[in-house]
Amino acid sequence: MKQMLTGNTAAAWGARLADVDYIPAFPITPQTEIIETLAQWAAAGEIPARFVTLDSEHSMLTAGGAAAAAGARVFTATSSQGLLYGFELLYTVAGWRVPFVLVNVSRGLASPITLEPDHNDVLAARDSGCLQIHAETCQEVFDSILMAYRIAEDPRVLLPVIVNLDGFSLSFTREPVELPAVAAASIYLGEYAPGHAWIRGERPMAQGVAVLGGAVYSYFRYQMQLAAENALTVHEEAAAAFETMFGRRYGLVDGYRLDDAELVLVMSNSFATKGRAAVDLARSEGVRLGLLRLRLLRPFPREAIRRALAGRRAVAVIDQNLSIGLGGITVGEVAHALYAERDRPPLLSYVGGLGGKEISDQEFRRIVSDLMLAAATGETPPPRLLFTAAEARQMQTLLSIAGKEGAG
Amino acid sequence: MSTSTFIAERHPSDPLFRADRLPHIWCPGCGIGPAMHAYAQAMVESEIPLARHVCVSGIGCTGRVPGYLNMDSYHTTHGRAIPFATAIAIVKPELEVTVYSGDGDLFAIGGNHFIHAARRNVDLNVICINNFNYGMTGGQVGPTTPMGARATTAPFGNYEQPFNLPYLAAATGAVFVARWTSLHLRQLKQAFLRAMKKRGFTFVEVLAPCPVGFGRPNDIGDAMEEMTLYRERCVVDASARLDSLDIDLRDKERPITLGNFVDIERPVFDPLAMMRPAGERENHAALAGKTQEG
């Protein structure tokens, strides 16, 4: 039976049905509803987890990693500034090779301060060793958390997994979500046998030691790279088992009307829903447009992306992030996947939806016309920021109120 | 008998606030507004020109205060108001720097900075609006939530020992420590004035109602009821033992003790002078004196 759940509540249900042992928590908008929901359940005795509020995200992630190292199944959640405040631990804990699931509710980074979504927060963590699954719907949030435990805990992987959902557009939006029975979720995840857990009294070990000279360090860092690559296979196994039990199938990437598409939009997270609408609109006007949604960001499914995009006439990546001084982040990664391809399409780069800014039909139309021109000429236009004339006028008004005319 | 309507076009404190930023974001009955006004009045009465006052906050409901004040003000990252203010106080010693932030920002994520700034006796005023919860995120348990009080992440009552803030401030080295409430606005303004006059690390805790985040789950009907609670339960005792200042709202017999508890002198943090050999310190002090006079 489906229930109407917010993305945040769906995330809490993911933790609940994964039967977690320990939840270190710290509030931050727009994530707080997740930990509030879990606190209510823990206080009412509905879940057996130990719920503990900590003093910051830094201590929260430290505690989460330590409990995972002691063999507890750990869930925690944060957002934006909180993720950055705990950043040191993302790298450290991934290096401990402990599995746990961290939900990030995406929110643009300061400054200026905002509460609305873009992906600079979660993508800042892309090199940390934490794997990343980005969800488009509330159902996918829940499903991805269950899958994430299975991937993280696999002995071939043993890395933390970040499941990402967009603040506001997913965190506070109710959608129908199918929740499995407790027993079914339990069968899917299996008995938790934390073979990696080294914090136990009977076998003392010195951990977290420094290694100088580089060779030992290189060995352990490369082990993480190999483990992350293994996660591509493990994700496919977890997805197949998930489909068998629950009927929903998740790929490394997700395609929409791709089969005969000549032009392709590449997007991620909940704004991909706007991309689907743009595809439908273009199709209704006879343009063979499709959408590729990036779902697994780490490990980066280079081969799946290459297969999905090779041979298209033109591809536009819409990055909902901005690497200052570079431009969009994922367009470079997609380009990397396509570089060796003899038949690679022109790759157009757009940055849009920063701070949750709407991407209008008008902006999608512009992208489609750019794609058609690139397909016809083989020329790639320079990267663009999606920003409408109306928004520019509004900005001029604000600047004049602030006495900064001419500054824009 | 004639009746007339009196409409004030202007408020005497208007120049102190950014009218274009109003209405403010705080909920009806919130205690931050009156305490902000007491701070604004104290600035005017401090005889320190407004242009030399700086207000710094972290994140949270109280963190919005500097944005409404018509002065140099900074809204920093969560917990980081004190290191921000410390740097200003050190590079611009002629400024009167006040950190105006909430209990969650100053004592959970920012707790480390508080104890070290107090230990060093940095020339700062720290004003903490304590409403016993994380207000802006919607009423979660924090490090000042009284034992037994309910919060969205402690639905059956907090079971962690909260901080006794005046005791913490005094123990870590603050030279002036006071606690008042948003009901005791005259005493509060006087405490702010004393803090502004005094060099070194001063701390004023302001107990304030949060009717939506804290009052509602704790059967305190509205802000008036919390103000009544303050009127009935608060006692002023500046000589009270600092370790007796815990707040326990469950125990109706237990008073909430207010007062200016600590007012002492200690060397004020000044790396330019303190790092140098003793002889040069005197030269620096003379130079600093000359600069201030000039």
XYZ file of C-alpha atoms in Angstrom:
702
model
C 0.000 0.000 0.000
C 1.290 3.415 -0.878
C 1.471 6.239 1.629
C 1.913 9.947 1.051
C 5.325 10.725 2.522
C 7.693 13.670 2.316
C 11.199 12.928 1.101
C 12.397 13.426 4.659
C 9.881 10.980 6.110
C 10.711 8.483 3.373
C 14.360 8.781 4.445
C 13.402 8.144 8.065
C 11.477 5.064 6.946
C 14.569 3.890 5.125
C 16.497 3.968 8.392
C 13.627 2.335 10.245
C 13.213 -0.574 7.850
C 16.983 -1.021 7.664
C 16.698 -1.705 11.406
C 19.566 0.597 12.333
C 21.245 0.407 15.742
C 22.565 3.914 16.186
C 21.473 7.374 14.998
C 23.767 10.290 15.856
C 21.869 13.491 15.039
C 22.163 17.247 14.696
C 19.431 19.481 13.245
C 19.792 21.568 10.102
C 17.225 22.905 7.655
C 15.939 21.250 5.465
C 16.964 17.911 6.955
C 15.630 18.245 10.513
C 12.358 16.406 9.887
C 14.331 13.202 9.333
C 15.901 13.194 12.782
C 12.712 14.471 14.417
C 10.791 11.558 12.946
C 13.419 9.075 14.105
C 13.528 10.683 17.574
C 9.772 10.271 17.934
C 9.988 6.595 16.988
C 12.988 5.953 19.235
C 11.346 7.681 22.211
C 8.123 5.755 21.682
C 10.015 2.475 21.532
C 8.904 1.842 17.947
C 12.499 1.407 16.818
C 15.248 -0.156 18.928
C 17.917 2.308 17.764
C 19.934 4.416 20.179
C 19.165 7.997 19.127
C 21.671 10.573 20.366
C 21.784 14.291 19.588
C 25.361 15.512 19.241
C 26.922 18.949 19.370
C 27.699 19.403 15.682
C 27.941 17.525 12.407
C 31.626 17.030 13.059
C 30.992 15.096 16.259
C 27.970 13.431 14.655
C 30.009 11.953 11.804
C 32.835 11.018 14.172
C 30.378 9.158 16.370
C 28.701 7.568 13.348
C 31.987 6.269 11.985
C 33.110 4.990 15.368
C 29.849 3.134 15.990
C 30.072 1.608 12.508
C 33.606 0.507 13.290
C 32.274 -1.166 16.413
C 29.789 -3.143 14.321
C 26.624 -1.097 14.767
C 24.434 -0.344 11.755
C 24.442 3.456 11.626
C 22.185 6.023 10.004
C 22.597 9.759 10.051
C 21.519 12.782 8.043
C 22.644 16.317 7.348
C 22.557 19.061 4.747
C 24.692 21.725 3.128
C 26.695 23.672 5.735
C 26.398 20.685 8.047
C 27.943 18.360 5.486
C 30.789 20.822 5.043
C 31.274 21.173 8.780
C 31.657 17.402 9.019
C 33.805 17.275 5.904
C 37.048 16.220 7.594
C 35.295 13.111 8.810
C 33.921 12.103 5.407
C 37.424 11.391 4.197
C 38.577 9.949 7.514
C 35.670 7.602 8.049
C 35.716 6.362 4.452
C 39.370 5.506 5.070
C 38.329 3.497 8.104
C 36.415 1.327 5.597
C 33.238 1.319 7.641
C 29.796 1.089 6.058
C 27.034 3.445 7.057
C 24.421 5.547 5.325
C 24.391 9.334 5.446
C 21.454 11.157 3.914
C 22.263 14.601 2.565
C 19.388 16.947 1.852
C 20.885 19.246 -0.750
C 20.922 22.974 -0.094
C 23.054 25.677 -1.697
C 26.159 26.728 0.186
C 26.943 30.046 1.869
C 27.581 32.727 1.085
C 25.146 34.338 0.484
C 23.081 32.107 2.754
C 20.238 30.161 1.186
C 18.044 27.243 2.201
C 17.047 26.049 -1.259
C 18.615 23.244 -3.229
C 21.586 22.849 -5.475
C 24.347 20.254 -5.466
C 27.533 22.061 -4.536
C 27.198 20.588 -1.046
C 27.068 16.905 -1.962
C 29.419 17.218 -4.939
C 32.029 18.783 -2.670
C 32.187 15.323 -1.080
C 32.723 13.531 -4.393
C 36.402 12.743 -3.759
C 35.952 11.639 -0.139
C 35.548 7.897 -0.615
C 31.879 8.039 0.335
C 29.767 6.602 -2.469
C 26.865 8.719 -3.723
C 23.356 7.894 -4.900
C 21.207 10.843 -6.016
C 17.429 10.365 -5.874
C 14.734 11.947 -8.015
C 11.608 10.937 -6.105
C 10.553 10.188 -2.524
C 10.161 6.528 -3.472
C 13.698 6.495 -4.784
C 14.929 8.065 -1.530
C 13.493 5.202 0.480
C 14.559 2.491 -1.960
C 18.062 3.912 -2.287
C 18.615 3.837 1.460
C 17.806 0.123 1.611
C 20.036 -0.506 -1.394
C 22.749 1.693 0.103
C 23.065 -0.498 3.197
C 23.379 -3.552 1.013
C 26.096 -1.914 -1.113
C 27.974 -0.311 1.790
C 28.043 -3.502 3.861
C 29.167 -5.753 1.033
C 32.666 -7.054 1.923
C 33.810 -6.070 -1.594
C 32.912 -2.431 -0.860
C 32.890 -1.406 2.835
C 32.539 2.301 2.202
C 29.961 4.784 3.522
C 27.166 5.756 1.131
C 25.611 9.206 0.859
C 22.027 9.194 -0.399
C 21.138 12.621 -1.741
C 17.751 14.273 -2.043
C 16.917 17.866 -2.882
C 15.833 20.189 -0.112
C 12.281 21.542 -0.391
C 11.439 20.081 -3.802
C 11.820 16.591 -2.330
C 12.418 16.975 1.423
C 9.092 18.727 2.064
C 7.074 17.389 -0.858
C 4.678 14.518 -0.314
C 4.607 11.791 -2.915
C 3.135 8.313 -2.895
C 5.710 5.903 -1.468
C 5.379 2.139 -1.304
C 6.909 0.819 1.913
C 7.737 -2.887 2.113
C 6.830 -5.052 5.083
C 9.392 -5.167 7.881
C 10.089 -8.831 7.166
C 10.677 -8.208 3.455
C 13.131 -5.379 4.138
C 14.889 -7.600 6.631
C 15.201 -10.434 4.083
C 16.525 -7.996 1.474
C 19.288 -6.726 3.757
C 19.979 -10.095 5.386
C 21.513 -10.676 8.777
C 24.052 -7.928 9.510
C 27.411 -9.643 10.042
C 29.942 -6.826 10.408
C 33.150 -8.705 9.659
C 34.964 -5.400 9.421
C 34.193 -4.410 13.014
C 37.525 -4.122 14.741
C 36.538 -2.304 17.921
C 36.078 -5.258 20.246
C 37.711 -6.098 23.520
C 39.119 -9.530 22.845
C 41.513 -8.544 20.057
C 43.251 -5.267 20.744
C 44.487 -3.399 17.667
C 46.081 -0.005 17.192
C 44.018 1.900 14.635
C 44.162 5.207 12.845
C 47.943 5.206 12.786
C 50.093 7.520 10.662
C 51.972 6.014 7.695
C 54.845 7.986 6.237
C 56.793 7.476 3.037
C 53.820 7.237 0.692
C 53.847 3.566 -0.279
C 51.638 2.325 2.545
C 49.419 5.367 2.122
C 49.098 4.768 -1.638
C 48.218 1.135 -1.018
C 45.350 1.928 1.310
C 43.984 4.790 -0.803
C 44.048 2.579 -3.906
C 42.237 -0.165 -2.016
C 39.436 2.387 -1.611
C 39.452 3.074 -5.349
C 39.163 -0.659 -6.087
C 36.374 -1.004 -3.531
C 34.489 1.881 -5.124
C 34.864 0.272 -8.555
C 33.490 -2.969 -7.086
C 30.421 -1.002 -6.059
C 29.374 -0.798 -9.737
C 28.912 -4.579 -9.793
C 27.515 -4.670 -6.269
C 24.984 -1.956 -7.162
C 23.776 -4.045 -10.114
C 23.385 -7.119 -7.895
C 21.589 -5.077 -5.232
C 19.331 -3.555 -7.917
C 18.488 -6.965 -9.386
C 17.619 -8.390 -5.965
C 15.599 -5.270 -5.218
C 13.613 -5.667 -8.414
C 12.951 -9.335 -7.663
C 11.602 -8.532 -4.208
C 9.935 -5.159 -4.698
C 9.372 -4.794 -8.440
C 11.251 -1.522 -8.934
C 14.493 -1.448 -10.920
C 17.233 1.142 -10.552
C 20.078 1.431 -13.000
C 23.478 3.056 -12.591
C 21.915 5.799 -14.683
C 18.282 6.413 -15.537
C 17.002 7.137 -19.030
C 13.782 8.754 -20.242
C 12.670 8.466 -23.900
C 16.265 7.742 -24.818
C 15.789 4.886 -27.288
C 15.456 6.977 -30.442
C 16.668 10.265 -29.001
C 19.018 12.316 -31.168
C 19.430 15.074 -28.589
C 19.900 14.354 -24.897
C 19.653 16.376 -21.675
C 21.779 15.152 -18.759
C 20.479 16.099 -15.314
C 20.334 14.739 -11.771
C 18.134 14.725 -8.667
C 14.595 16.129 -8.506
C 15.087 18.782 -11.189
C 15.365 15.866 -13.630
C 11.570 15.823 -13.327
C 11.555 19.223 -15.033
C 13.828 17.671 -17.659
C 11.259 14.933 -18.308
C 8.572 17.572 -18.844
C 10.903 19.399 -21.252
C 11.450 16.128 -23.143
C 7.694 15.610 -23.460
C 7.230 19.179 -24.647
C 9.970 18.854 -27.271
C 8.631 15.476 -28.412
C 5.173 17.017 -28.867
C 6.839 19.446 -31.269
C 8.584 16.682 -33.167
C 12.065 16.999 -31.617
C 13.648 13.681 -30.702
C 14.868 14.719 -27.237
C 15.654 12.321 -24.375
C 16.910 12.590 -20.803
C 19.762 10.828 -19.051
C 19.599 11.146 -15.281
C 22.773 10.630 -13.297
C 21.887 8.485 -10.284
C 25.104 6.849 -9.071
C 27.644 9.680 -8.867
C 30.320 7.676 -7.025
C 31.520 5.339 -8.255
C 31.055 7.213 -11.525
C 29.417 4.824 -14.020
C 31.572 5.892 -16.942
C 30.768 2.898 -19.140
C 26.997 3.185 -18.642
C 27.184 6.877 -19.539
C 29.329 6.191 -22.594
C 26.827 3.614 -23.835
C 23.887 5.954 -23.210
C 25.403 8.956 -25.007
C 27.637 7.604 -27.778
C 26.190 8.230 -31.221
C 23.741 10.963 -30.173
C 23.778 14.088 -32.316
C 24.233 16.500 -29.383
C 24.156 16.337 -25.584
C 23.516 19.122 -23.040
C 24.551 18.701 -19.401
C 22.659 20.896 -16.947
C 24.750 21.214 -13.815
C 22.858 22.362 -10.741
C 26.177 23.357 -9.226
C 29.009 25.746 -9.985
C 32.673 25.003 -9.481
C 33.902 28.575 -9.269
C 36.606 29.082 -11.864
C 35.664 25.938 -13.803
C 31.911 25.911 -14.431
C 29.656 22.867 -14.115
C 31.127 19.860 -12.339
C 29.401 16.887 -13.912
C 29.860 18.066 -17.512
C 33.585 17.427 -17.118
C 32.931 13.949 -15.774
C 30.536 13.162 -18.627
C 33.127 14.484 -21.093
C 35.676 12.160 -19.527
C 33.347 9.212 -20.119
C 32.951 10.184 -23.787
C 36.456 11.307 -24.660
C 37.730 8.020 -26.077
C 34.593 7.677 -28.188
C 35.325 8.226 -31.881
C 31.681 9.119 -32.500
C 31.277 11.530 -29.595
C 28.561 14.175 -29.779
C 29.030 17.922 -29.174
C 28.733 18.379 -25.398
C 26.980 21.566 -24.282
C 27.340 22.879 -20.755
C 24.695 24.755 -18.750
C 24.654 25.784 -15.121
C 21.120 26.206 -13.821
C 18.899 25.845 -10.796
C 21.452 27.351 -8.422
C 19.931 27.990 -5.001
C 16.773 26.256 -6.215
C 16.223 28.744 -9.032
C 13.470 27.600 -11.356
C 14.436 26.331 -14.804
C 11.606 27.549 -17.011
C 10.191 26.115 -20.241
C 11.727 29.130 -21.937
C 15.196 28.107 -20.734
C 14.685 24.493 -21.813
C 13.564 25.742 -25.235
C 16.766 27.714 -25.521
C 18.800 24.612 -24.653
C 16.920 22.555 -27.251
C 17.524 25.159 -29.946
C 21.226 25.271 -29.001
C 21.305 21.461 -29.231
C 19.728 21.490 -32.698
C 22.227 24.080 -33.900
C 25.168 22.127 -32.445
C 23.868 18.928 -34.050
C 23.616 20.672 -37.423
C 26.958 22.483 -37.337
C 29.060 20.282 -35.018
C 30.002 23.491 -33.203
C 29.804 23.605 -29.398
C 28.657 26.939 -27.935
C 30.388 28.272 -24.792
C 29.010 27.271 -21.365
C 25.991 29.261 -20.224
C 24.330 30.220 -16.956
C 20.571 29.764 -17.129
C 19.161 33.132 -16.065
C 16.149 34.797 -17.642
C 15.754 38.424 -18.693
C 12.972 38.798 -16.098
C 15.339 37.559 -13.391
C 18.019 39.967 -14.556
C 15.526 42.856 -14.340
C 14.487 41.757 -10.829
C 18.163 41.705 -9.840
C 18.639 45.234 -11.172
C 15.726 46.368 -9.011
C 17.297 44.776 -5.935
C 20.661 46.336 -6.713
C 19.076 49.748 -7.034
C 17.295 49.323 -3.672
C 20.705 48.519 -2.194
C 22.169 51.614 -3.844
C 24.408 49.542 -6.109
C 23.137 50.580 -9.533
C 25.476 49.707 -12.292
C 27.228 47.075 -10.186
C 25.535 44.214 -12.025
C -14.878 63.170 27.390
C -13.195 63.275 24.063
C -11.528 60.307 22.558
C -8.639 60.557 20.161
C -6.463 58.133 18.338
C -2.756 58.478 18.678
C -0.703 57.015 15.845
C 3.044 57.146 16.207
C 4.642 57.734 12.837
C 8.078 57.122 14.207
C 9.593 55.183 17.073
C 12.359 56.886 19.084
C 14.645 53.972 18.266
C 13.927 53.985 14.528
C 17.410 55.209 13.518
C 18.922 52.148 15.226
C 17.081 49.656 13.028
C 16.897 48.892 9.348
C 13.242 49.658 8.742
C 13.478 48.206 5.228
C 14.203 44.774 6.752
C 10.985 44.769 8.804
C 8.763 42.978 9.592
C 11.198 40.663 11.313
C 11.042 36.878 11.107
C 10.437 36.201 14.792
C 7.238 34.531 15.992
C 4.659 36.455 18.057
C 5.753 36.448 21.690
C 9.414 35.790 20.945
C 11.770 37.352 23.483
C 14.521 38.304 21.051
C 12.957 41.604 19.934
C 12.741 43.266 23.392
C 16.272 42.092 24.219
C 17.510 43.495 20.896
C 15.910 46.824 21.747
C 17.603 46.829 25.167
C 20.914 46.274 23.368
C 20.194 49.124 20.942
C 19.356 51.458 23.819
C 22.493 50.411 25.667
C 24.558 51.255 22.584
C 23.054 54.766 22.511
C 23.661 55.268 26.224
C 27.138 53.741 26.130
C 28.738 57.027 25.029
C 30.604 54.957 22.466
C 29.629 56.291 19.030
C 27.355 53.906 17.143
C 29.924 53.838 14.348
C 32.341 52.098 16.705
C 29.950 49.331 17.711
C 30.063 46.044 15.813
C 27.527 43.237 16.207
C 28.345 39.667 15.196
C 26.091 36.630 15.225
C 26.091 32.991 14.244
C 23.145 31.057 12.839
C 19.664 30.753 14.309
C 16.750 32.977 15.274
C 18.961 35.207 17.428
C 21.506 35.150 14.635
C 19.155 37.399 12.686
C 19.592 40.289 15.152
C 22.565 41.974 13.403
C 20.602 42.073 10.152
C 17.991 44.339 11.726
C 20.439 46.742 13.363
C 21.525 49.810 11.442
C 25.218 49.391 12.185
C 28.235 47.330 11.196
C 26.951 43.806 11.608
C 27.935 40.337 10.473
C 25.971 37.105 10.187
C 28.644 34.403 10.267
C 28.518 30.626 9.909
C 27.017 28.346 12.538
C 28.944 28.531 15.800
C 31.651 30.800 14.436
C 30.569 34.209 15.751
C 33.197 34.267 18.516
C 36.260 33.557 16.338
C 34.963 36.128 13.840
C 34.509 38.703 16.620
C 37.860 37.793 18.180
C 39.645 38.675 14.958
C 37.864 42.039 14.721
C 38.597 42.838 18.361
C 42.289 42.100 17.818
C 42.869 43.927 14.538
C 40.545 46.848 15.391
C 40.865 47.290 19.177
C 39.132 50.673 18.975
C 35.824 48.929 18.098
C 33.272 47.748 20.650
C 32.571 44.209 19.500
C 29.494 42.324 20.662
C 28.531 38.772 19.796
C 24.757 38.499 19.846
C 23.687 34.924 19.324
C 21.605 32.071 20.643
C 22.225 29.267 23.106
C 22.371 26.599 20.391
C 24.855 28.497 18.255
C 27.105 29.572 21.148
C 27.066 26.461 23.307
C 26.546 23.430 21.039
C 28.365 23.794 17.739
C 30.282 26.870 18.946
C 30.975 25.806 22.524
C 34.680 25.320 22.021
C 35.165 28.931 20.937
C 33.303 30.290 23.944
C 35.521 28.606 26.509
C 38.725 29.634 24.757
C 37.739 33.280 24.186
C 36.755 33.501 27.867
C 40.009 31.798 28.901
C 42.053 34.338 26.914
C 39.885 37.225 28.114
C 39.390 38.591 24.605
C 37.814 42.057 24.681
C 34.333 40.941 23.590
C 30.789 41.130 24.862
C 28.869 37.914 24.402
C 25.112 38.229 24.680
C 23.298 34.905 24.606
C 19.567 34.725 24.095
C 18.718 31.464 25.833
C 15.336 30.119 24.794
C 16.214 26.545 25.801
C 15.983 24.991 22.333
C 17.059 25.180 18.696
C 14.356 27.590 17.611
C 14.984 28.173 13.940
C 14.992 24.494 12.998
C 11.745 24.021 14.915
C 12.330 23.205 18.570
C 14.934 20.493 18.999
C 16.702 19.604 22.240
C 19.948 21.504 22.799
C 22.654 21.935 25.415
C 20.555 24.367 27.501
C 17.243 22.491 27.396
C 16.259 22.006 31.057
C 15.979 18.472 32.401
C 12.570 17.031 31.658
C 11.609 19.694 29.112
C 10.118 18.331 25.896
C 11.500 19.014 22.412
C 10.880 17.527 18.988
C 13.952 15.312 19.419
C 13.166 14.602 23.093
C 9.410 14.034 22.953
C 9.198 12.594 26.464
C 11.581 15.060 28.043
C 15.249 15.913 27.975
C 17.398 13.576 30.019
C 20.785 15.239 29.473
C 22.207 17.633 32.048
C 22.126 21.129 30.509
C 24.770 23.822 30.906
C 24.571 26.287 33.762
C 25.794 29.150 31.585
C 26.860 31.741 34.205
C 28.817 29.035 36.020
C 30.483 27.954 32.761
C 31.356 31.555 31.830
C 32.805 32.323 35.248
C 34.753 29.078 35.409
C 36.336 29.658 32.015
C 37.436 33.212 32.831
C 34.767 35.818 31.943
C 35.314 39.088 33.821
C 31.643 40.069 33.873
C 28.814 37.531 34.070
C 25.122 38.329 34.306
C 21.761 36.683 33.759
C 18.474 38.501 33.179
C 15.312 37.791 31.247
C 13.410 39.571 28.490
C 11.036 40.680 31.283
C 13.806 42.504 33.172
C 14.623 44.973 30.434
C 15.954 47.818 32.593
C 18.339 45.554 34.464
C 19.239 43.908 31.177
C 20.130 47.252 29.597
C 22.222 48.133 32.643
C 24.061 44.814 32.344
C 24.724 45.489 28.641
C 26.031 48.950 29.565
C 28.333 47.489 32.179
C 29.565 44.918 29.638
C 30.258 47.658 27.077
C 32.136 49.773 29.608
C 34.229 46.868 30.772
C 37.291 45.657 28.918
C 37.683 41.899 28.577
C 35.341 38.973 27.984
C 31.867 39.714 29.307
C 28.862 37.433 29.213
C 25.171 38.248 29.574
C 22.627 35.443 29.429
C 19.099 36.546 28.514
C 16.317 34.072 29.237
C 13.640 34.592 26.612
C 10.356 32.956 25.647
C 10.123 30.834 22.514
C 6.374 30.217 22.560
C 6.331 28.120 19.385
C 9.448 25.984 19.758
C 9.747 25.644 23.515
C 6.569 26.907 25.167
C 4.057 24.868 23.214
C 5.505 21.395 23.853
C 6.125 22.312 27.497
C 2.605 23.392 28.437
C 3.572 27.057 28.656
C 0.516 28.437 26.920
C 1.957 31.571 25.385
C 4.652 34.189 25.836
C 2.621 35.979 28.518
C 2.542 32.788 30.544
C 6.320 32.423 30.297
C 6.741 36.085 31.284
C 4.443 35.457 34.259
C 6.584 32.464 35.141
C 9.639 34.724 35.089
C 7.896 37.319 37.256
C 6.841 34.752 39.831
C 9.897 32.507 39.909
C 12.821 34.866 39.328
C 14.813 36.151 42.279
C 17.655 38.631 42.017
C 20.656 37.506 44.007
C 24.002 38.714 42.736
C 25.815 36.844 45.483
C 24.211 33.481 44.704
C 26.587 30.527 44.423
C 27.330 30.067 40.736
C 26.917 26.315 40.964
C 23.360 26.836 42.189
C 22.193 28.644 39.037
C 20.835 25.617 37.150
C 17.395 26.163 35.677
C 14.822 23.478 36.371
C 11.409 24.430 35.093
C 9.783 21.256 36.408
C 10.383 22.171 40.034
C 7.898 24.957 40.692
C 9.491 25.705 44.066
C 12.893 26.288 42.557
C 13.704 29.929 41.834
C 15.355 31.184 38.655
C 18.239 33.254 39.953
C 19.171 36.487 38.176
C 21.821 39.112 38.735
C 25.223 40.454 37.838
C 27.182 37.604 39.374
C 30.788 38.319 38.425
C 32.610 41.635 37.951
C 36.367 41.184 38.242
C 39.544 42.393 36.556
C 42.020 40.240 34.600
C 44.613 41.117 31.974
C 42.865 41.618 28.640
C 44.077 39.604 25.656
C 46.433 41.679 23.507
C 48.874 39.602 21.462
C 50.768 42.630 20.169
C 51.751 43.621 23.696
C 51.722 40.261 25.454
C 54.012 38.386 23.078
C 56.867 40.825 23.612
C 59.418 41.087 26.401
C 58.304 43.067 29.459
C 60.155 46.282 28.507
C 58.511 46.547 25.137
C 55.062 45.953 26.587
C 55.264 49.313 28.336
C 56.226 51.044 25.100
C 53.288 49.434 23.388
C 50.923 50.470 26.185
C 52.143 54.063 25.902
C 51.729 53.970 22.134
C 48.251 52.480 22.435
C 47.311 55.225 24.894
C 48.534 57.881 22.477
C 46.530 56.372 19.620
C 43.349 56.348 21.695
C 43.796 59.956 22.746
C 44.577 60.973 19.197
